[in-house]
Amino acid sequence: MKRRGQRSRKKYESIATYFAKQYAKEVEHIESLDIFSCFDLWHTHIDWESRGNRPAQARALVARMTYDLLLVTEARFAPRKKPFQIFAFIKGEDTGGNAVFVHTPNPNNNPYPCELVVDWDVAAPAELADVVDHSIYEIGKSKKEDNYFIRRREQRE
């Protein structure tokens, strides 16, 4: 006989498996980028299907994996000598919106650096509180919606 809660634990494990596969795909995608190209707000998502909206543990997992993808992306772009801007976006109500962005000077007349309309150095939301290294990264909150951004402290517009 199944105990109460066993089903949700199994469901969470399947969500964790799904995200492990998604994470591996996104890392492979990031590793395949030509870092010397132009990037016009290029971005990728860990949760294309918004599967992480429930349960709460899944939201935290998606936030953590988005931050981890930020670190992977920064490491990938480290050899690039030309200017670039990398930041993570944590969507307040929909984990499908969580993304890591790369922006560079580009021929599309999209200004570089990208100006983020954000209040910086705000308190981290619960799913990011113990994830982000606050000595290196700062968290900002969108002035219009309940969305958050993460970027390196020395990366200023």
CSV table of N, CA and C in Angstrom, one decimal:
chain,number,residue,atom,x,y,z
A,1,MET,N,0.8,-1.2,0.0
A,1,MET,CA,0.0,0.0,0.0
A,1,MET,C,0.9,1.2,0.0
A,2,LYS,N,0.5,2.2,-0.8
A,2,LYS,CA,1.3,3.4,-0.9
A,2,LYS,C,1.0,4.4,0.2
A,3,ARG,N,2.0,4.9,0.7
A,3,ARG,CA,1.8,5.9,1.8
A,3,ARG,C,1.5,7.3,1.1
A,4,ARG,N,0.9,8.1,1.9
A,4,ARG,CA,0.6,9.4,1.4
A,4,ARG,C,1.9,10.2,1.2
A,5,GLY,N,2.0,10.8,0.0
A,5,GLY,CA,3.2,11.6,-0.3
A,5,GLY,C,4.1,10.8,-1.2
A,6,GLN,N,4.0,9.5,-1.3
A,6,GLN,CA,4.9,8.8,-2.2
A,6,GLN,C,4.8,9.2,-3.6
A,7,ARG,N,3.6,9.4,-4.1
A,7,ARG,CA,3.4,9.8,-5.5
A,7,ARG,C,4.0,11.1,-5.8
A,8,SER,N,3.9,12.1,-4.9
A,8,SER,CA,4.5,13.4,-5.2
A,8,SER,C,6.0,13.3,-5.2
A,9,ARG,N,6.5,12.5,-4.3
A,9,ARG,CA,8.0,12.3,-4.3
A,9,ARG,C,8.5,11.7,-5.6
A,10,LYS,N,7.8,10.7,-6.1
A,10,LYS,CA,8.1,10.1,-7.3
A,10,LYS,C,8.0,11.1,-8.5
A,11,LYS,N,6.9,11.9,-8.4
A,11,LYS,CA,6.7,13.0,-9.4
A,11,LYS,C,7.9,14.0,-9.4
A,12,TYR,N,8.3,14.4,-8.2
A,12,TYR,CA,9.4,15.3,-8.0
A,12,TYR,C,10.7,14.7,-8.6
A,13,GLU,N,10.9,13.4,-8.3
A,13,GLU,CA,12.1,12.7,-8.9
A,13,GLU,C,12.1,12.7,-10.4
A,14,SER,N,10.9,12.5,-11.0
A,14,SER,CA,10.8,12.6,-12.4
A,14,SER,C,11.1,14.0,-13.0
A,15,ILE,N,10.6,15.0,-12.2
A,15,ILE,CA,10.9,16.4,-12.6
A,15,ILE,C,12.4,16.6,-12.5
A,16,ALA,N,13.1,16.1,-11.5
A,16,ALA,CA,14.5,16.3,-11.3
A,16,ALA,C,15.3,15.6,-12.5
A,17,THR,N,14.8,14.4,-12.9
A,17,THR,CA,15.4,13.7,-14.0
A,17,THR,C,15.2,14.5,-15.3
A,18,TYR,N,14.0,15.1,-15.5
A,18,TYR,CA,13.7,15.9,-16.7
A,18,TYR,C,14.7,17.1,-16.7
A,19,PHE,N,14.9,17.8,-15.6
A,19,PHE,CA,15.8,18.9,-15.5
A,19,PHE,C,17.2,18.6,-15.7
A,20,ALA,N,17.6,17.4,-15.2
A,20,ALA,CA,19.0,17.0,-15.4
A,20,ALA,C,19.3,16.8,-16.9
A,21,LYS,N,18.3,16.2,-17.6
A,21,LYS,CA,18.5,16.1,-19.1
A,21,LYS,C,18.5,17.4,-19.8
A,22,GLN,N,17.6,18.3,-19.3
A,22,GLN,CA,17.5,19.6,-19.9
A,22,GLN,C,18.8,20.4,-19.7
A,23,TYR,N,19.3,20.3,-18.5
A,23,TYR,CA,20.6,21.0,-18.1
A,23,TYR,C,21.7,20.5,-19.0
A,24,ALA,N,21.8,19.2,-19.2
A,24,ALA,CA,22.9,18.6,-20.0
A,24,ALA,C,22.7,19.2,-21.5
A,25,LYS,N,21.5,19.2,-22.0
A,25,LYS,CA,21.3,19.7,-23.4
A,25,LYS,C,21.7,21.2,-23.5
A,26,GLU,N,21.4,22.0,-22.5
A,26,GLU,CA,21.7,23.4,-22.5
A,26,GLU,C,23.2,23.7,-22.4
A,27,VAL,N,23.9,22.9,-21.5
A,27,VAL,CA,25.3,23.0,-21.4
A,27,VAL,C,26.0,22.7,-22.7
A,28,GLU,N,25.5,21.6,-23.4
A,28,GLU,CA,26.0,21.2,-24.7
A,28,GLU,C,25.8,22.4,-25.7
A,29,HIS,N,24.6,23.0,-25.7
A,29,HIS,CA,24.3,24.1,-26.6
A,29,HIS,C,25.2,25.3,-26.3
A,30,ILE,N,25.4,25.6,-25.1
A,30,ILE,CA,26.3,26.7,-24.7
A,30,ILE,C,27.7,26.5,-25.2
A,31,GLU,N,28.2,25.2,-24.9
A,31,GLU,CA,29.6,24.9,-25.3
A,31,GLU,C,29.8,24.9,-26.8
A,32,SER,N,28.7,24.8,-27.6
A,32,SER,CA,28.8,24.8,-29.1
A,32,SER,C,28.8,26.2,-29.6
A,33,LEU,N,28.6,27.2,-28.8
A,33,LEU,CA,28.5,28.6,-29.3
A,33,LEU,C,29.9,29.1,-29.8
A,34,ASP,N,29.8,29.9,-30.9
A,34,ASP,CA,31.0,30.5,-31.4
A,34,ASP,C,31.1,31.8,-30.6
A,35,ILE,N,31.9,31.8,-29.6
A,35,ILE,CA,32.0,33.0,-28.6
A,35,ILE,C,32.5,34.2,-29.3
A,36,PHE,N,33.1,34.1,-30.5
A,36,PHE,CA,33.6,35.3,-31.1
A,36,PHE,C,32.6,36.0,-32.1
A,37,SER,N,31.4,35.5,-32.1
A,37,SER,CA,30.3,36.0,-32.9
A,37,SER,C,29.7,37.2,-32.2
A,38,CYS,N,28.7,37.8,-32.9
A,38,CYS,CA,27.9,38.9,-32.3
A,38,CYS,C,26.7,38.2,-31.7
A,39,PHE,N,26.3,38.7,-30.6
A,39,PHE,CA,25.1,38.2,-29.9
A,39,PHE,C,24.1,39.4,-29.6
A,40,ASP,N,22.9,39.3,-30.0
A,40,ASP,CA,21.9,40.3,-29.9
A,40,ASP,C,20.9,39.8,-28.9
A,41,LEU,N,21.2,39.9,-27.6
A,41,LEU,CA,20.3,39.3,-26.6
A,41,LEU,C,20.0,37.9,-26.8
A,42,TRP,N,21.0,37.1,-27.2
A,42,TRP,CA,20.8,35.7,-27.4
A,42,TRP,C,20.5,35.1,-26.0
A,43,HIS,N,19.7,34.1,-25.9
A,43,HIS,CA,19.4,33.5,-24.6
A,43,HIS,C,18.9,32.1,-24.8
A,44,THR,N,19.0,31.4,-23.6
A,44,THR,CA,18.5,30.0,-23.6
A,44,THR,C,17.8,29.8,-22.2
A,45,HIS,N,16.9,28.8,-22.2
A,45,HIS,CA,16.1,28.5,-21.1
A,45,HIS,C,16.4,27.1,-20.6
A,46,ILE,N,16.3,26.9,-19.3
A,46,ILE,CA,16.4,25.6,-18.7
A,46,ILE,C,15.1,24.9,-18.7
A,47,ASP,N,14.0,25.6,-18.7
A,47,ASP,CA,12.6,25.1,-18.5
A,47,ASP,C,11.7,25.5,-19.7
A,48,TRP,N,12.0,25.1,-20.9
A,48,TRP,CA,11.2,25.5,-22.0
A,48,TRP,C,9.7,25.3,-21.9
A,49,GLU,N,9.4,24.2,-21.1
A,49,GLU,CA,8.0,23.8,-21.0
A,49,GLU,C,7.3,24.3,-19.7
A,50,SER,N,7.9,25.1,-18.9
A,50,SER,CA,7.4,25.6,-17.6
A,50,SER,C,7.0,24.5,-16.7
A,51,ARG,N,7.7,23.4,-16.7
A,51,ARG,CA,7.4,22.2,-15.8
A,51,ARG,C,7.8,22.5,-14.3
A,52,GLY,N,8.6,23.6,-14.1
A,52,GLY,CA,9.1,23.9,-12.8
A,52,GLY,C,8.2,24.8,-12.0
A,53,ASN,N,7.0,25.1,-12.5
A,53,ASN,CA,6.1,26.0,-11.7
A,53,ASN,C,5.6,25.4,-10.4
A,54,ARG,N,5.4,24.1,-10.4
A,54,ARG,CA,5.0,23.4,-9.2
A,54,ARG,C,5.8,22.1,-9.1
A,55,PRO,N,6.1,21.6,-8.0
A,55,PRO,CA,6.0,22.1,-6.7
A,55,PRO,C,7.1,23.1,-6.4
A,56,ALA,N,7.1,23.6,-5.1
A,56,ALA,CA,8.0,24.7,-4.7
A,56,ALA,C,9.5,24.2,-4.9
A,57,GLN,N,9.7,22.9,-4.6
A,57,GLN,CA,11.1,22.4,-4.8
A,57,GLN,C,11.6,22.5,-6.2
A,58,ALA,N,10.6,22.4,-7.1
A,58,ALA,CA,11.0,22.4,-8.6
A,58,ALA,C,11.4,23.9,-8.9
A,59,ARG,N,10.6,24.9,-8.4
A,59,ARG,CA,11.0,26.3,-8.7
A,59,ARG,C,12.4,26.6,-8.2
A,60,ALA,N,12.7,26.1,-7.0
A,60,ALA,CA,14.1,26.3,-6.5
A,60,ALA,C,15.1,25.6,-7.4
A,61,LEU,N,14.8,24.4,-7.8
A,61,LEU,CA,15.7,23.7,-8.7
A,61,LEU,C,16.0,24.4,-10.0
A,62,VAL,N,14.9,24.9,-10.6
A,62,VAL,CA,15.1,25.7,-11.9
A,62,VAL,C,15.9,27.0,-11.6
A,63,ALA,N,15.6,27.7,-10.5
A,63,ALA,CA,16.4,28.9,-10.2
A,63,ALA,C,17.9,28.5,-10.1
A,64,ARG,N,18.2,27.4,-9.4
A,64,ARG,CA,19.6,27.0,-9.2
A,64,ARG,C,20.2,26.6,-10.5
A,65,MET,N,19.5,25.9,-11.3
A,65,MET,CA,20.0,25.5,-12.6
A,65,MET,C,20.2,26.7,-13.6
A,66,THR,N,19.4,27.7,-13.5
A,66,THR,CA,19.6,28.9,-14.2
A,66,THR,C,20.9,29.6,-13.8
A,67,TYR,N,21.1,29.7,-12.5
A,67,TYR,CA,22.3,30.3,-12.0
A,67,TYR,C,23.5,29.5,-12.5
A,68,ASP,N,23.4,28.1,-12.4
A,68,ASP,CA,24.5,27.3,-12.9
A,68,ASP,C,24.8,27.5,-14.3
A,69,LEU,N,23.8,27.7,-15.1
A,69,LEU,CA,24.0,27.9,-16.6
A,69,LEU,C,24.6,29.3,-16.8
A,70,LEU,N,24.4,30.2,-15.9
A,70,LEU,CA,25.1,31.5,-15.9
A,70,LEU,C,26.5,31.3,-15.8
A,71,LEU,N,26.9,30.5,-14.8
A,71,LEU,CA,28.3,30.2,-14.5
A,71,LEU,C,29.0,29.5,-15.7
A,72,VAL,N,28.3,28.5,-16.3
A,72,VAL,CA,28.8,27.8,-17.5
A,72,VAL,C,29.0,28.8,-18.6
A,73,THR,N,28.0,29.7,-18.8
A,73,THR,CA,28.1,30.6,-19.9
A,73,THR,C,29.3,31.6,-19.7
A,74,GLU,N,29.5,32.1,-18.5
A,74,GLU,CA,30.6,32.9,-18.2
A,74,GLU,C,31.9,32.2,-18.5
A,75,ALA,N,32.0,31.0,-18.1
A,75,ALA,CA,33.3,30.2,-18.3
A,75,ALA,C,33.5,30.0,-19.8
A,76,ARG,N,32.5,29.8,-20.5
A,76,ARG,CA,32.6,29.6,-22.0
A,76,ARG,C,33.1,30.9,-22.7
A,77,PHE,N,32.6,32.0,-22.2
A,77,PHE,CA,33.0,33.3,-22.8
A,77,PHE,C,34.3,33.9,-22.3
A,78,ALA,N,34.9,33.3,-21.3
A,78,ALA,CA,36.1,33.9,-20.6
A,78,ALA,C,37.2,34.1,-21.6
A,79,PRO,N,37.4,33.3,-22.7
A,79,PRO,CA,38.5,33.6,-23.6
A,79,PRO,C,38.3,34.8,-24.5
A,80,ARG,N,37.0,35.2,-24.6
A,80,ARG,CA,36.7,36.3,-25.5
A,80,ARG,C,37.3,37.6,-25.0
A,81,LYS,N,38.0,38.3,-25.9
A,81,LYS,CA,38.6,39.6,-25.5
A,81,LYS,C,37.7,40.8,-25.8
A,82,LYS,N,36.8,40.7,-26.8
A,82,LYS,CA,35.9,41.7,-27.1
A,82,LYS,C,34.8,41.8,-26.0
A,83,PRO,N,34.2,43.0,-25.8
A,83,PRO,CA,33.2,43.2,-24.8
A,83,PRO,C,32.0,42.2,-24.9
A,84,PHE,N,31.4,41.8,-23.8
A,84,PHE,CA,30.2,41.0,-23.8
A,84,PHE,C,29.5,41.3,-22.5
A,85,GLN,N,28.2,41.0,-22.5
A,85,GLN,CA,27.4,41.2,-21.3
A,85,GLN,C,26.6,39.8,-21.1
A,86,ILE,N,26.7,39.3,-19.9
A,86,ILE,CA,26.0,38.1,-19.6
A,86,ILE,C,25.2,38.3,-18.3
A,87,PHE,N,23.9,37.9,-18.3
A,87,PHE,CA,23.1,38.0,-17.1
A,87,PHE,C,22.1,36.9,-17.1
A,88,ALA,N,21.6,36.6,-15.9
A,88,ALA,CA,20.5,35.6,-15.8
A,88,ALA,C,19.2,36.3,-15.5
A,89,PHE,N,18.1,35.8,-15.9
A,89,PHE,CA,16.8,36.3,-15.7
A,89,PHE,C,15.9,35.3,-15.0
A,90,ILE,N,15.4,35.6,-13.8
A,90,ILE,CA,14.5,34.7,-13.1
A,90,ILE,C,13.1,35.3,-13.1
A,91,LYS,N,12.2,34.6,-13.8
A,91,LYS,CA,10.8,35.0,-14.0
A,91,LYS,C,10.0,34.7,-12.8
A,92,GLY,N,9.4,35.7,-12.3
A,92,GLY,CA,8.6,35.6,-11.0
A,92,GLY,C,7.6,34.5,-11.0
A,93,GLU,N,6.7,34.5,-12.0
A,93,GLU,CA,5.6,33.6,-11.9
A,93,GLU,C,5.7,32.4,-12.9
A,94,ASP,N,6.7,32.3,-13.7
A,94,ASP,CA,6.8,31.3,-14.7
A,94,ASP,C,8.2,30.9,-14.9
A,95,THR,N,8.6,29.7,-14.4
A,95,THR,CA,10.0,29.2,-14.6
A,95,THR,C,10.4,29.0,-16.0
A,96,GLY,N,9.4,28.9,-16.9
A,96,GLY,CA,9.7,28.8,-18.3
A,96,GLY,C,10.4,30.1,-18.8
A,97,GLY,N,10.2,31.2,-18.1
A,97,GLY,CA,10.9,32.4,-18.5
A,97,GLY,C,12.3,32.6,-18.0
A,98,ASN,N,12.7,31.7,-17.1
A,98,ASN,CA,14.1,31.8,-16.6
A,98,ASN,C,15.0,31.6,-17.8
A,99,ALA,N,16.1,32.5,-17.8
A,99,ALA,CA,17.0,32.4,-19.0
A,99,ALA,C,18.3,33.0,-18.6
A,100,VAL,N,19.3,32.6,-19.5
A,100,VAL,CA,20.6,33.2,-19.4
A,100,VAL,C,20.8,34.0,-20.7
A,101,PHE,N,21.2,35.2,-20.7
A,101,PHE,CA,21.4,36.1,-21.8
A,101,PHE,C,22.8,36.4,-22.1
A,102,VAL,N,23.2,36.5,-23.4
A,102,VAL,CA,24.5,37.0,-23.8
A,102,VAL,C,24.2,38.1,-24.8
A,103,HIS,N,24.9,39.3,-24.6
A,103,HIS,CA,24.7,40.4,-25.5
A,103,HIS,C,26.1,41.0,-25.7
A,104,THR,N,26.3,41.4,-27.0
A,104,THR,CA,27.5,42.0,-27.4
A,104,THR,C,27.2,43.2,-28.3
A,105,PRO,N,28.2,44.0,-28.6
A,105,PRO,CA,28.0,44.9,-29.7
A,105,PRO,C,27.6,44.1,-31.0
A,106,ASN,N,26.6,44.7,-31.7
A,106,ASN,CA,26.1,43.9,-32.8
A,106,ASN,C,25.7,44.8,-34.0
A,107,PRO,N,25.5,44.3,-35.2
A,107,PRO,CA,25.2,45.1,-36.3
A,107,PRO,C,23.7,45.4,-36.4
A,108,ASN,N,22.9,45.0,-35.4
A,108,ASN,CA,21.4,45.1,-35.5
A,108,ASN,C,20.9,46.4,-34.9
A,109,ASN,N,21.7,47.3,-34.6
A,109,ASN,CA,21.3,48.6,-33.9
A,109,ASN,C,20.6,48.4,-32.6
A,110,ASN,N,20.9,47.3,-31.9
A,110,ASN,CA,20.4,47.0,-30.6
A,110,ASN,C,21.5,47.5,-29.7
A,111,PRO,N,21.3,48.5,-28.9
A,111,PRO,CA,22.4,49.1,-28.1
A,111,PRO,C,23.2,48.1,-27.2
A,112,TYR,N,24.5,48.4,-27.1
A,112,TYR,CA,25.3,47.6,-26.2
A,112,TYR,C,26.0,48.7,-25.3
A,113,PRO,N,26.0,48.4,-24.0
A,113,PRO,CA,25.4,47.2,-23.3
A,113,PRO,C,23.8,47.4,-23.2
A,114,CYS,N,23.2,46.3,-23.0
A,114,CYS,CA,21.7,46.3,-22.8
A,114,CYS,C,21.4,47.0,-21.5
A,115,GLU,N,20.6,48.0,-21.5
A,115,GLU,CA,20.2,48.7,-20.3
A,115,GLU,C,19.1,47.9,-19.6
A,116,LEU,N,19.3,47.5,-18.4
A,116,LEU,CA,18.3,46.7,-17.6
A,116,LEU,C,17.7,47.7,-16.6
A,117,VAL,N,16.4,47.8,-16.7
A,117,VAL,CA,15.6,48.7,-15.8
A,117,VAL,C,15.3,47.9,-14.5
A,118,VAL,N,16.3,48.0,-13.6
A,118,VAL,CA,16.4,47.2,-12.4
A,118,VAL,C,16.9,47.9,-11.2
A,119,ASP,N,16.4,47.6,-10.1
A,119,ASP,CA,16.9,48.1,-8.8
A,119,ASP,C,17.9,47.0,-8.3
A,120,TRP,N,19.2,47.3,-8.2
A,120,TRP,CA,20.2,46.4,-7.9
A,120,TRP,C,20.4,46.3,-6.4
A,121,ASP,N,21.0,45.2,-6.0
A,121,ASP,CA,21.4,44.8,-4.6
A,121,ASP,C,20.1,44.8,-3.7
A,122,VAL,N,19.1,44.1,-4.2
A,122,VAL,CA,17.9,43.9,-3.4
A,122,VAL,C,18.0,42.6,-2.7
A,123,ALA,N,17.1,42.3,-1.7
A,123,ALA,CA,17.1,41.1,-1.1
A,123,ALA,C,16.7,40.0,-2.1
A,124,ALA,N,17.4,38.9,-2.0
A,124,ALA,CA,17.2,37.7,-2.9
A,124,ALA,C,15.9,37.1,-2.6
A,125,PRO,N,15.1,36.6,-3.6
A,125,PRO,CA,13.9,35.9,-3.4
A,125,PRO,C,14.3,34.5,-2.8
A,126,ALA,N,13.4,33.8,-2.2
A,126,ALA,CA,13.7,32.6,-1.4
A,126,ALA,C,14.4,31.6,-2.3
A,127,GLU,N,14.0,31.4,-3.5
A,127,GLU,CA,14.7,30.4,-4.3
A,127,GLU,C,16.1,30.7,-4.7
A,128,LEU,N,16.6,32.0,-4.5
A,128,LEU,CA,17.9,32.4,-4.8
A,128,LEU,C,18.8,32.7,-3.6
A,129,ALA,N,18.2,32.7,-2.4
A,129,ALA,CA,18.9,33.2,-1.2
A,129,ALA,C,20.2,32.4,-0.9
A,130,ASP,N,20.1,31.1,-1.0
A,130,ASP,CA,21.3,30.3,-0.7
A,130,ASP,C,22.0,29.8,-1.9
A,131,VAL,N,21.7,30.4,-3.1
A,131,VAL,CA,22.3,29.9,-4.4
A,131,VAL,C,23.4,30.8,-4.9
A,132,VAL,N,23.1,32.1,-4.9
A,132,VAL,CA,24.0,33.1,-5.5
A,132,VAL,C,25.1,33.5,-4.6
A,133,ASP,N,26.3,33.5,-5.1
A,133,ASP,CA,27.5,34.0,-4.4
A,133,ASP,C,27.4,35.5,-4.4
A,134,HIS,N,27.0,36.1,-3.3
A,134,HIS,CA,26.7,37.5,-3.2
A,134,HIS,C,28.0,38.4,-3.2
A,135,SER,N,29.2,37.7,-3.0
A,135,SER,CA,30.4,38.5,-3.0
A,135,SER,C,30.8,38.8,-4.5
A,136,ILE,N,30.3,38.0,-5.4
A,136,ILE,CA,30.7,38.1,-6.8
A,136,ILE,C,29.5,38.6,-7.7
A,137,TYR,N,28.3,38.2,-7.3
A,137,TYR,CA,27.1,38.5,-8.1
A,137,TYR,C,26.2,39.4,-7.3
A,138,GLU,N,25.5,40.2,-8.1
A,138,GLU,CA,24.4,41.0,-7.5
A,138,GLU,C,23.1,40.6,-8.1
A,139,ILE,N,22.0,40.8,-7.3
A,139,ILE,CA,20.7,40.5,-7.7
A,139,ILE,C,19.9,41.8,-7.8
A,140,GLY,N,19.2,41.9,-8.9
A,140,GLY,CA,18.4,43.1,-9.1
A,140,GLY,C,16.9,42.7,-9.3
A,141,LYS,N,16.0,43.5,-9.0
A,141,LYS,CA,14.6,43.3,-9.2
A,141,LYS,C,14.1,44.3,-10.2
A,142,SER,N,13.3,43.7,-11.1
A,142,SER,CA,12.7,44.5,-12.2
A,142,SER,C,11.8,45.6,-11.5
A,143,LYS,N,11.8,46.8,-12.1
A,143,LYS,CA,11.0,47.9,-11.6
A,143,LYS,C,9.6,47.8,-12.0
A,144,LYS,N,9.3,46.9,-12.9
A,144,LYS,CA,7.9,46.8,-13.4
A,144,LYS,C,7.2,45.5,-12.9
A,145,GLU,N,7.9,44.4,-12.8
A,145,GLU,CA,7.3,43.1,-12.4
A,145,GLU,C,8.1,42.4,-11.4
A,146,ASP,N,7.6,41.3,-10.9
A,146,ASP,CA,8.3,40.6,-9.9
A,146,ASP,C,9.3,39.6,-10.5
A,147,ASN,N,10.2,40.2,-11.2
A,147,ASN,CA,11.3,39.4,-11.9
A,147,ASN,C,12.6,39.8,-11.4
A,148,TYR,N,13.6,38.9,-11.5
A,148,TYR,CA,14.9,39.2,-10.9
A,148,TYR,C,16.0,39.0,-12.0
A,149,PHE,N,17.1,39.7,-11.8
A,149,PHE,CA,18.3,39.5,-12.7
A,149,PHE,C,19.5,39.2,-11.8
A,150,ILE,N,20.4,38.5,-12.4
A,150,ILE,CA,21.7,38.2,-11.7
A,150,ILE,C,22.8,38.6,-12.7
A,151,ARG,N,23.8,39.3,-12.1
A,151,ARG,CA,25.0,39.6,-13.0
A,151,ARG,C,26.2,39.8,-12.1
A,152,ARG,N,27.4,39.7,-12.7
A,152,ARG,CA,28.6,40.0,-11.9
A,152,ARG,C,28.6,41.4,-11.4
A,153,ARG,N,29.1,41.6,-10.3
A,153,ARG,CA,29.2,42.9,-9.7
A,153,ARG,C,29.9,44.0,-10.5
A,154,GLU,N,31.0,43.5,-11.1
A,154,GLU,CA,31.8,44.5,-11.9
A,154,GLU,C,31.2,44.8,-13.3
A,155,GLN,N,30.1,44.1,-13.7
A,155,GLN,CA,29.5,44.3,-15.0
A,155,GLN,C,28.4,45.3,-14.8
A,156,ARG,N,28.8,46.5,-15.2
A,156,ARG,CA,27.8,47.6,-15.1
A,156,ARG,C,27.5,48.2,-16.5
A,157,GLU,N,26.2,48.7,-16.6
A,157,GLU,CA,25.9,49.3,-17.9
A,157,GLU,C,26.7,50.6,-18.1
